Amino acid sequence: MIAFRRCCLLRFVKTPQISGDVRTNQRRAADLDGRADEKRVDLRRKMWYAVSAKKSGLSREIDANGKTTMDYYLLADMTVQIGYELAIAGAETYRVEETMRRVIAAYGTEGQAFAIPNCVAVSFVAQNTKPLTIMKRVGYHGNDLERIEKLNALSRRICAEVPDLAEAQRWLKETVAGVRSYATGVYYLGNFIAAAGFCCVFGGTVRDWLWAGLSGLIIGFVTRWLDRLEVNQFFSTIAASFLMALPAYIAAGLGWLDCVAVVIIGALMLLVPGLLITNSMRDIIYGDTSSGVSRIVQVLLSAFAIALGTAAAWHVTAPLYGHAETAAALTYPLWVQAIATFVACFGFVILFNVHDWGRILCALGSALTWIVYLLCIRAGHTVYSANFFSEVVAAFYSEAMGRWRKCPVTSYLVISSIPLLPGAGIYYTMSIGLSGAVQEALQKGLETAGIAGSLAVGILLVSTVFRVMNVRKRRLTSGRT
């Protein structure tokens, strides 16, 4: 009986407390439900404004009060991604920065774009927002001229139409996904015909052409395999030049080819960094001195790596090759060299991933450049002036083609300048130095540097003229408006 009363008493005392907690929880649940309903209403309102903005083409974020604000993060992310894609494709530094600045300005925003060979960044301070900076590191640089052309066309379209940012990002993804590339077999075919063609240009016999093509295939296999392993470019160049020159020297020692020098020079043209040389000059003329100097250092390291790998192969095969006699290089008629140059540079068109009519126009530009060089030599010009005038013609041709087709000048300038690149000078400097004639090797090295300087002056001259013309045209247009 006493236990029953205690139980009733406890139940009587605790019941109000339990019921009070329940009421408190119910009130809290009601408050939470009310807030959830408010959030649902706000979310629906934002979604409605977003749909309205998308239908009207506004590239903005719209808050619950219906106020339009720029989505600066989305703009910065898209802009830096465009710059990154251009940089890894091998575009000039000034082109990367100018493209990013134009995209930012198209959306009515004042911002800064910065690029060096290994980094791209955008930054702006918007009204009622904190400073926003996005930076992306650029690792491997390729030679994808197709990607540069596609991204250049995309930036023009964005600046002309100014689409919604989400739509612009979709365009960017479609552009990157739509970049074409050659099949593996075609890539190796490009290596073969590029090396074999230049072997013909430099005076090799028919079997020398075949050996040069084989050496070009070796370079293609080695560089492609080492690129997949992300090996440093310097050591990749050493390995490719060594493994290419080794069988060539052995074949020369066994009498299987006629002139080993032109075979190796023809194959070495695949390793000469033509895009770096061209971009370094164009970066300097547009005021990006640090980027230009950085690229020049890369060019010098590549030349040293080519000489080092070839010299190592020569030392390994010296007991066999040292007693071999090689024939002198031949001199082919002008039209034969023009055709060989066209074929060789068509191989580079494949390696640099150029498509459509640009392939033919780029190869024609290289043939025209080499014809001008041969005519200058026959007219009695020095090797420096001949290279200078030839490069001026190549640069004018490239500027004209770029403006006619509304494409970057880079594709035409790089391919058109390839026949003039001092691959032979690098090889002969190395071979003369190995023979012990230090003074002659030094003279040949200075001559090679002088040729590279002549090419640089030709590019700088033409680029400066066209840049002044563009600035003047822009000022006249702005003055009229």
XYZ file of C-alpha atoms in Angstrom:
481
model
C 0.000 0.000 0.000
C 2.821 2.373 0.906
C 4.678 1.464 -2.310
C 1.540 2.148 -4.317
C 1.148 5.618 -2.760
C 4.852 6.466 -3.443
C 4.407 5.465 -7.063
C 1.320 7.641 -7.407
C 3.076 10.537 -5.702
C 6.079 10.314 -8.011
C 3.835 10.192 -11.038
C 1.886 13.169 -9.741
C 5.070 15.212 -9.206
C 6.816 14.388 -12.492
C 3.859 14.682 -14.823
C 3.806 18.503 -14.971
C 7.541 18.551 -15.750
C 7.159 16.108 -18.626
C 4.167 17.936 -20.030
C 6.105 21.234 -19.752
C 9.047 19.756 -21.724
C 6.686 18.519 -24.370
C 5.110 21.941 -24.753
C 8.584 23.530 -24.988
C 9.607 21.027 -27.618
C 6.400 21.631 -29.499
C 7.004 25.384 -29.474
C 10.574 24.847 -30.687
C 9.363 22.519 -33.418
C 6.787 25.088 -34.491
C 9.490 27.786 -34.586
C 11.734 25.530 -36.635
C 8.905 24.700 -39.002
C 8.172 28.397 -39.386
C 11.785 29.162 -40.143
C 11.934 26.258 -42.562
C 8.860 27.588 -44.324
C 10.498 31.019 -44.557
C 13.653 29.444 -45.994
C 11.590 27.508 -48.499
C 9.882 30.697 -49.569
C 13.235 32.498 -49.884
C 14.703 29.599 -51.813
C 11.733 29.532 -54.183
C 12.049 33.276 -54.610
C 15.761 32.999 -55.424
C 15.101 30.188 -57.833
C 12.448 32.259 -59.554
C 14.820 35.222 -59.865
C 17.560 32.921 -61.147
C 15.266 31.477 -63.791
C 14.191 34.957 -64.780
C 17.818 36.044 -65.012
C 18.726 33.051 -67.132
C 15.842 33.705 -69.501
C 16.848 37.344 -69.845
C 20.519 36.444 -70.444
C 21.863 38.168 -67.358
C 25.158 36.743 -66.138
C 24.482 37.595 -62.496
C 23.514 36.241 -59.106
C 20.181 37.665 -57.892
C 19.391 37.804 -54.194
C 16.010 37.446 -52.455
C 15.294 41.157 -52.808
C 15.680 40.956 -56.547
C 18.983 42.867 -56.624
C 21.418 41.898 -59.358
C 25.003 41.115 -58.339
C 27.916 39.722 -60.340
C 29.051 36.193 -59.532
C 32.697 37.208 -59.346
C 33.937 33.794 -58.302
C 32.397 32.144 -61.353
C 33.827 34.844 -63.609
C 37.304 34.500 -62.095
C 37.223 30.724 -62.292
C 36.203 30.725 -65.955
C 38.758 33.391 -66.882
C 41.699 31.693 -65.209
C 40.692 28.375 -66.774
C 40.813 29.938 -70.244
C 44.266 31.343 -69.476
C 45.423 27.981 -68.153
C 44.258 26.123 -71.256
C 46.059 28.641 -73.468
C 49.261 28.371 -71.428
C 49.478 24.573 -71.514
C 48.873 24.689 -75.272
C 52.009 26.800 -75.707
C 50.509 30.272 -76.252
C 52.575 33.403 -75.770
C 52.402 35.103 -72.388
C 50.974 38.309 -73.805
C 48.203 36.344 -75.550
C 47.251 34.618 -72.301
C 47.069 37.895 -70.377
C 45.270 39.799 -73.138
C 42.647 37.070 -73.518
C 41.915 37.017 -69.790
C 41.709 40.819 -69.616
C 39.282 41.001 -72.528
C 37.000 38.369 -71.028
C 36.935 40.255 -67.711
C 36.258 43.583 -69.433
C 33.460 42.055 -71.516
C 31.438 41.559 -68.323
C 31.959 45.163 -67.247
C 34.426 44.356 -64.498
C 37.752 45.994 -63.765
C 40.300 43.319 -63.005
C 43.908 42.312 -63.406
C 45.302 39.340 -65.309
C 48.806 38.047 -64.783
C 50.705 35.249 -66.499
C 54.199 33.833 -66.581
C 55.231 30.545 -68.219
C 54.411 28.561 -65.066
C 51.464 30.451 -63.577
C 48.258 32.300 -64.489
C 46.189 34.456 -62.127
C 43.249 36.868 -62.139
C 42.293 39.318 -59.444
C 39.688 42.027 -58.958
C 38.063 44.052 -56.209
C 34.345 44.386 -56.847
C 31.894 46.773 -55.236
C 30.588 45.508 -51.866
C 32.802 42.413 -52.079
C 36.156 41.338 -50.746
C 39.228 41.120 -53.015
C 39.164 37.919 -55.048
C 42.258 36.275 -56.524
C 42.485 32.905 -58.246
C 45.839 31.499 -59.294
C 46.595 28.312 -61.179
C 49.985 26.739 -61.698
C 50.931 25.701 -65.223
C 53.006 22.559 -65.444
C 53.675 20.877 -68.770
C 53.702 23.071 -71.883
C 52.715 21.435 -75.138
C 52.675 22.403 -78.823
C 48.919 22.287 -79.416
C 48.194 25.018 -81.956
C 44.692 23.644 -82.582
C 43.811 24.323 -78.949
C 45.162 27.875 -79.194
C 43.033 28.595 -82.267
C 39.885 27.161 -80.678
C 40.348 29.095 -77.437
C 41.092 32.281 -79.363
C 37.815 31.857 -81.275
C 36.003 31.172 -77.988
C 37.289 34.371 -76.378
C 36.177 36.361 -79.422
C 32.717 34.817 -79.168
C 32.430 35.502 -75.443
C 33.481 39.126 -75.881
C 31.027 39.616 -78.748
C 27.963 37.908 -77.228
C 28.632 38.225 -73.451
C 26.583 35.159 -72.504
C 25.499 34.068 -69.061
C 28.513 32.861 -67.070
C 27.130 29.357 -66.745
C 26.608 29.308 -70.497
C 30.143 30.626 -71.083
C 31.564 27.875 -68.904
C 29.613 25.339 -70.913
C 31.110 26.797 -74.085
C 34.570 26.466 -72.559
C 34.055 22.805 -71.674
C 32.701 22.082 -75.148
C 35.645 23.876 -76.751
C 38.247 21.966 -74.749
C 36.466 18.673 -75.358
C 36.167 19.452 -79.070
C 39.893 20.017 -79.661
C 40.979 17.531 -82.304
C 44.186 15.517 -82.239
C 45.854 13.168 -84.651
C 45.922 9.416 -84.125
C 49.078 7.803 -82.783
C 50.007 6.362 -86.153
C 49.654 9.764 -87.820
C 51.780 11.311 -85.070
C 54.639 8.891 -85.829
C 54.176 9.525 -89.544
C 54.745 13.212 -88.795
C 58.026 12.378 -87.065
C 59.143 10.271 -90.034
C 58.390 12.723 -92.837
C 59.710 15.730 -90.884
C 63.112 14.111 -90.315
C 63.312 12.568 -93.794
C 62.264 15.812 -95.491
C 64.897 17.925 -93.766
C 67.515 15.280 -94.502
C 66.735 15.864 -98.177
C 66.882 19.647 -97.725
C 70.350 19.385 -96.173
C 71.672 17.160 -98.969
C 71.208 13.525 -97.969
C 70.829 10.611 -100.339
C 67.720 8.447 -100.610
C 68.899 5.921 -98.043
C 69.906 8.807 -95.820
C 66.297 9.973 -95.999
C 65.129 6.572 -94.798
C 67.625 6.493 -91.945
C 66.642 10.029 -90.936
C 62.993 8.987 -90.934
C 63.875 6.018 -88.727
C 65.761 8.348 -86.380
C 62.711 10.596 -86.289
C 60.567 7.625 -85.263
C 62.993 6.901 -82.414
C 62.664 10.484 -81.215
C 58.885 10.223 -81.413
C 58.778 6.991 -79.396
C 61.188 8.240 -76.718
C 59.655 11.682 -76.208
C 56.089 10.364 -76.165
C 56.959 7.661 -73.639
C 58.934 10.007 -71.363
C 56.199 12.657 -71.528
C 53.727 10.106 -70.203
C 56.104 9.454 -67.298
C 56.338 13.257 -66.754
C 60.127 13.206 -67.091
C 61.892 16.575 -67.036
C 62.138 18.075 -70.517
C 65.908 18.542 -70.247
C 66.590 14.856 -69.558
C 63.964 13.833 -72.110
C 65.847 15.778 -74.797
C 69.166 14.199 -73.767
C 67.679 10.699 -73.922
C 65.981 11.288 -77.279
C 69.086 12.762 -78.946
C 71.320 9.986 -77.559
C 69.059 7.117 -78.602
C 68.547 8.727 -82.007
C 72.252 9.343 -82.736
C 73.473 5.972 -81.434
C 72.079 3.762 -84.272
C 72.947 6.451 -86.839
C 76.628 6.391 -85.860
C 76.626 2.591 -85.796
C 75.055 2.467 -89.281
C 77.650 4.955 -90.537
C 80.431 2.799 -89.137
C 79.008 -0.231 -90.920
C 78.609 1.694 -94.188
C 74.819 1.544 -94.225
C 74.359 5.253 -94.865
C 76.240 7.910 -96.827
C 76.338 11.102 -94.749
C 75.664 10.670 -91.042
C 75.756 14.424 -90.402
C 72.690 15.240 -92.500
C 70.841 12.225 -91.082
C 71.347 13.418 -87.518
C 70.685 17.071 -88.374
C 67.419 16.175 -90.103
C 66.274 14.235 -87.040
C 67.522 16.894 -84.601
C 65.154 19.424 -86.168
C 62.418 17.599 -84.226
C 64.102 18.541 -80.948
C 64.932 22.180 -81.716
C 62.404 24.220 -79.662
C 60.926 26.310 -82.450
C 57.823 27.339 -80.505
C 59.912 28.520 -77.548
C 62.159 30.601 -79.800
C 59.198 32.266 -81.495
C 57.254 32.889 -78.289
C 60.274 34.306 -76.468
C 60.716 36.972 -79.146
C 57.031 37.856 -79.234
C 56.881 38.053 -75.425
C 59.807 40.465 -75.369
C 58.299 42.740 -78.023
C 55.014 42.903 -76.065
C 56.803 43.884 -72.856
C 56.809 40.518 -71.069
C 60.572 40.569 -70.625
C 60.697 38.119 -67.720
C 58.697 35.530 -69.653
C 60.778 36.069 -72.775
C 64.064 35.679 -70.906
C 62.713 32.577 -69.162
C 61.867 31.007 -72.511
C 65.292 31.914 -73.919
C 66.908 30.098 -71.002
C 64.788 27.054 -71.846
C 65.980 27.303 -75.470
C 69.623 27.365 -74.361
C 69.090 24.383 -72.074
C 67.427 22.461 -74.918
C 70.358 23.215 -77.246
C 72.803 22.070 -74.572
C 70.786 18.879 -74.013
C 70.794 18.132 -77.770
C 74.563 18.596 -77.960
C 75.130 16.544 -74.798
C 73.052 13.577 -75.955
C 74.599 13.535 -79.429
C 78.123 13.839 -78.019
C 77.488 10.921 -75.661
C 76.384 8.753 -78.588
C 79.486 9.766 -80.540
C 81.760 8.777 -77.656
C 80.067 5.394 -77.246
C 80.390 4.555 -80.963
C 83.805 6.183 -81.524
C 85.694 2.837 -81.865
C 83.389 1.910 -84.747
C 82.431 5.227 -86.293
C 85.877 6.817 -85.957
C 87.208 4.849 -88.935
C 84.213 5.373 -91.234
C 84.334 7.645 -94.259
C 81.228 9.625 -95.087
C 80.243 11.186 -98.379
C 79.759 14.911 -98.836
C 76.262 16.334 -98.760
C 74.471 16.829 -102.058
C 72.972 20.043 -103.403
C 69.513 19.640 -104.896
C 67.752 22.103 -107.265
C 65.648 24.868 -105.827
C 62.311 23.241 -106.625
C 63.362 19.936 -105.058
C 64.350 21.690 -101.830
C 61.068 23.624 -101.849
C 59.068 20.393 -102.130
C 61.197 18.706 -99.448
C 60.680 21.679 -97.129
C 56.919 21.551 -97.704
C 56.856 17.819 -96.875
C 59.097 18.202 -93.826
C 57.065 21.066 -92.390
C 53.850 19.195 -93.081
C 55.237 16.682 -90.590
C 55.608 19.522 -88.097
C 52.025 20.556 -88.865
C 51.007 17.128 -87.548
C 53.290 17.360 -84.501
C 51.973 20.830 -83.627
C 48.364 19.671 -84.143
C 47.271 22.035 -86.911
C 44.117 21.114 -88.840
C 41.972 22.172 -91.809
C 43.328 24.641 -94.370
C 45.874 25.879 -91.862
C 47.941 22.757 -92.540
C 48.497 23.639 -96.202
C 49.020 27.357 -95.537
C 51.590 26.723 -92.807
C 53.572 24.285 -94.978
C 53.430 26.722 -97.932
C 54.806 29.444 -95.675
C 57.783 27.272 -94.751
C 58.525 26.509 -98.421
C 58.323 30.218 -99.262
C 60.699 31.057 -96.413
C 63.285 28.512 -97.551
C 63.099 29.686 -101.179
C 63.783 33.273 -100.062
C 66.738 32.044 -97.995
C 68.268 30.155 -100.947
C 67.766 33.143 -103.260
C 69.480 35.427 -100.759
C 72.452 33.050 -100.489
C 72.739 32.841 -104.275
C 72.576 36.646 -104.474
C 75.699 36.846 -102.310
C 74.187 37.733 -98.929
C 75.829 36.557 -95.743
C 74.196 33.813 -93.715
C 73.027 36.424 -91.179
C 71.347 38.751 -93.670
C 69.843 35.780 -95.538
C 68.259 34.497 -92.328
C 67.074 38.000 -91.443
C 65.310 38.662 -94.766
C 63.841 35.165 -94.820
C 62.445 35.601 -91.325
C 60.966 38.976 -92.278
C 59.135 37.293 -95.155
C 57.966 34.484 -92.844
C 56.724 36.988 -90.262
C 54.854 39.110 -92.840
C 53.285 35.995 -94.315
C 52.203 34.837 -90.856
C 50.705 38.204 -89.916
C 48.796 38.331 -93.212
C 47.447 34.784 -92.821
C 46.485 35.396 -89.206
C 44.454 38.460 -90.098
C 42.909 36.880 -93.171
C 41.724 33.770 -91.314
C 41.198 35.562 -87.967
C 43.458 33.054 -86.231
C 46.510 33.470 -83.992
C 49.689 34.320 -85.875
C 51.579 31.738 -83.822
C 50.615 28.745 -85.965
C 51.897 30.259 -89.195
C 54.975 31.900 -87.701
C 56.220 28.791 -85.896
C 55.857 26.461 -88.888
C 57.174 29.020 -91.408
C 60.294 29.663 -89.304
C 61.248 26.012 -88.773
C 63.527 25.685 -91.865
C 65.660 28.540 -90.514
C 66.161 27.098 -87.021
C 69.871 26.484 -86.334
C 69.717 22.720 -85.838
C 72.715 22.242 -88.124
C 74.677 24.856 -86.212
C 74.088 23.060 -82.915
C 75.268 19.750 -84.375
C 78.386 21.122 -86.091
C 79.379 23.077 -82.990
C 79.238 19.845 -81.013
C 81.079 17.740 -83.615
C 83.848 20.287 -84.130
C 84.315 20.600 -80.380
C 84.611 16.814 -80.026
C 87.323 16.755 -82.675
C 89.455 18.985 -80.456
C 89.261 22.191 -82.518
C 88.088 24.406 -79.696
C 88.636 27.674 -81.561
C 86.634 26.530 -84.587
C 83.878 25.185 -82.338
C 83.688 28.559 -80.609
C 83.413 30.329 -83.953
C 80.677 27.943 -85.071
C 78.831 28.459 -81.807
C 78.991 32.237 -82.222
C 77.748 31.868 -85.794
C 74.819 29.779 -84.555
C 74.019 32.407 -81.942
C 74.233 35.095 -84.635
C 71.751 33.194 -86.813
C 69.345 32.926 -83.889
C 69.799 36.659 -83.286
C 69.011 37.423 -86.934
C 65.798 35.430 -86.684
C 64.884 37.250 -83.484
C 65.456 40.683 -85.031
C 63.308 39.757 -88.032
C 60.438 38.637 -85.803
C 60.762 41.707 -83.570
C 60.789 44.103 -86.524
C 57.642 42.772 -88.166
C 55.803 42.312 -84.859
C 56.623 45.896 -83.876
C 55.329 47.273 -87.180
C 52.040 45.398 -86.914
C 51.667 46.278 -83.244
C 52.061 49.994 -84.020
C 49.493 49.663 -86.796
C 47.037 47.940 -84.437
C 47.461 50.607 -81.750
C 46.963 53.394 -84.276
C 43.877 51.711 -85.715
C 42.425 51.224 -82.219
C 42.969 54.887 -81.360
C 41.372 56.071 -84.579
C 38.376 53.825 -83.949
C 37.960 55.058 -80.371
C 38.327 58.667 -81.538
C 35.504 58.296 -84.024
C 33.187 56.812 -81.424
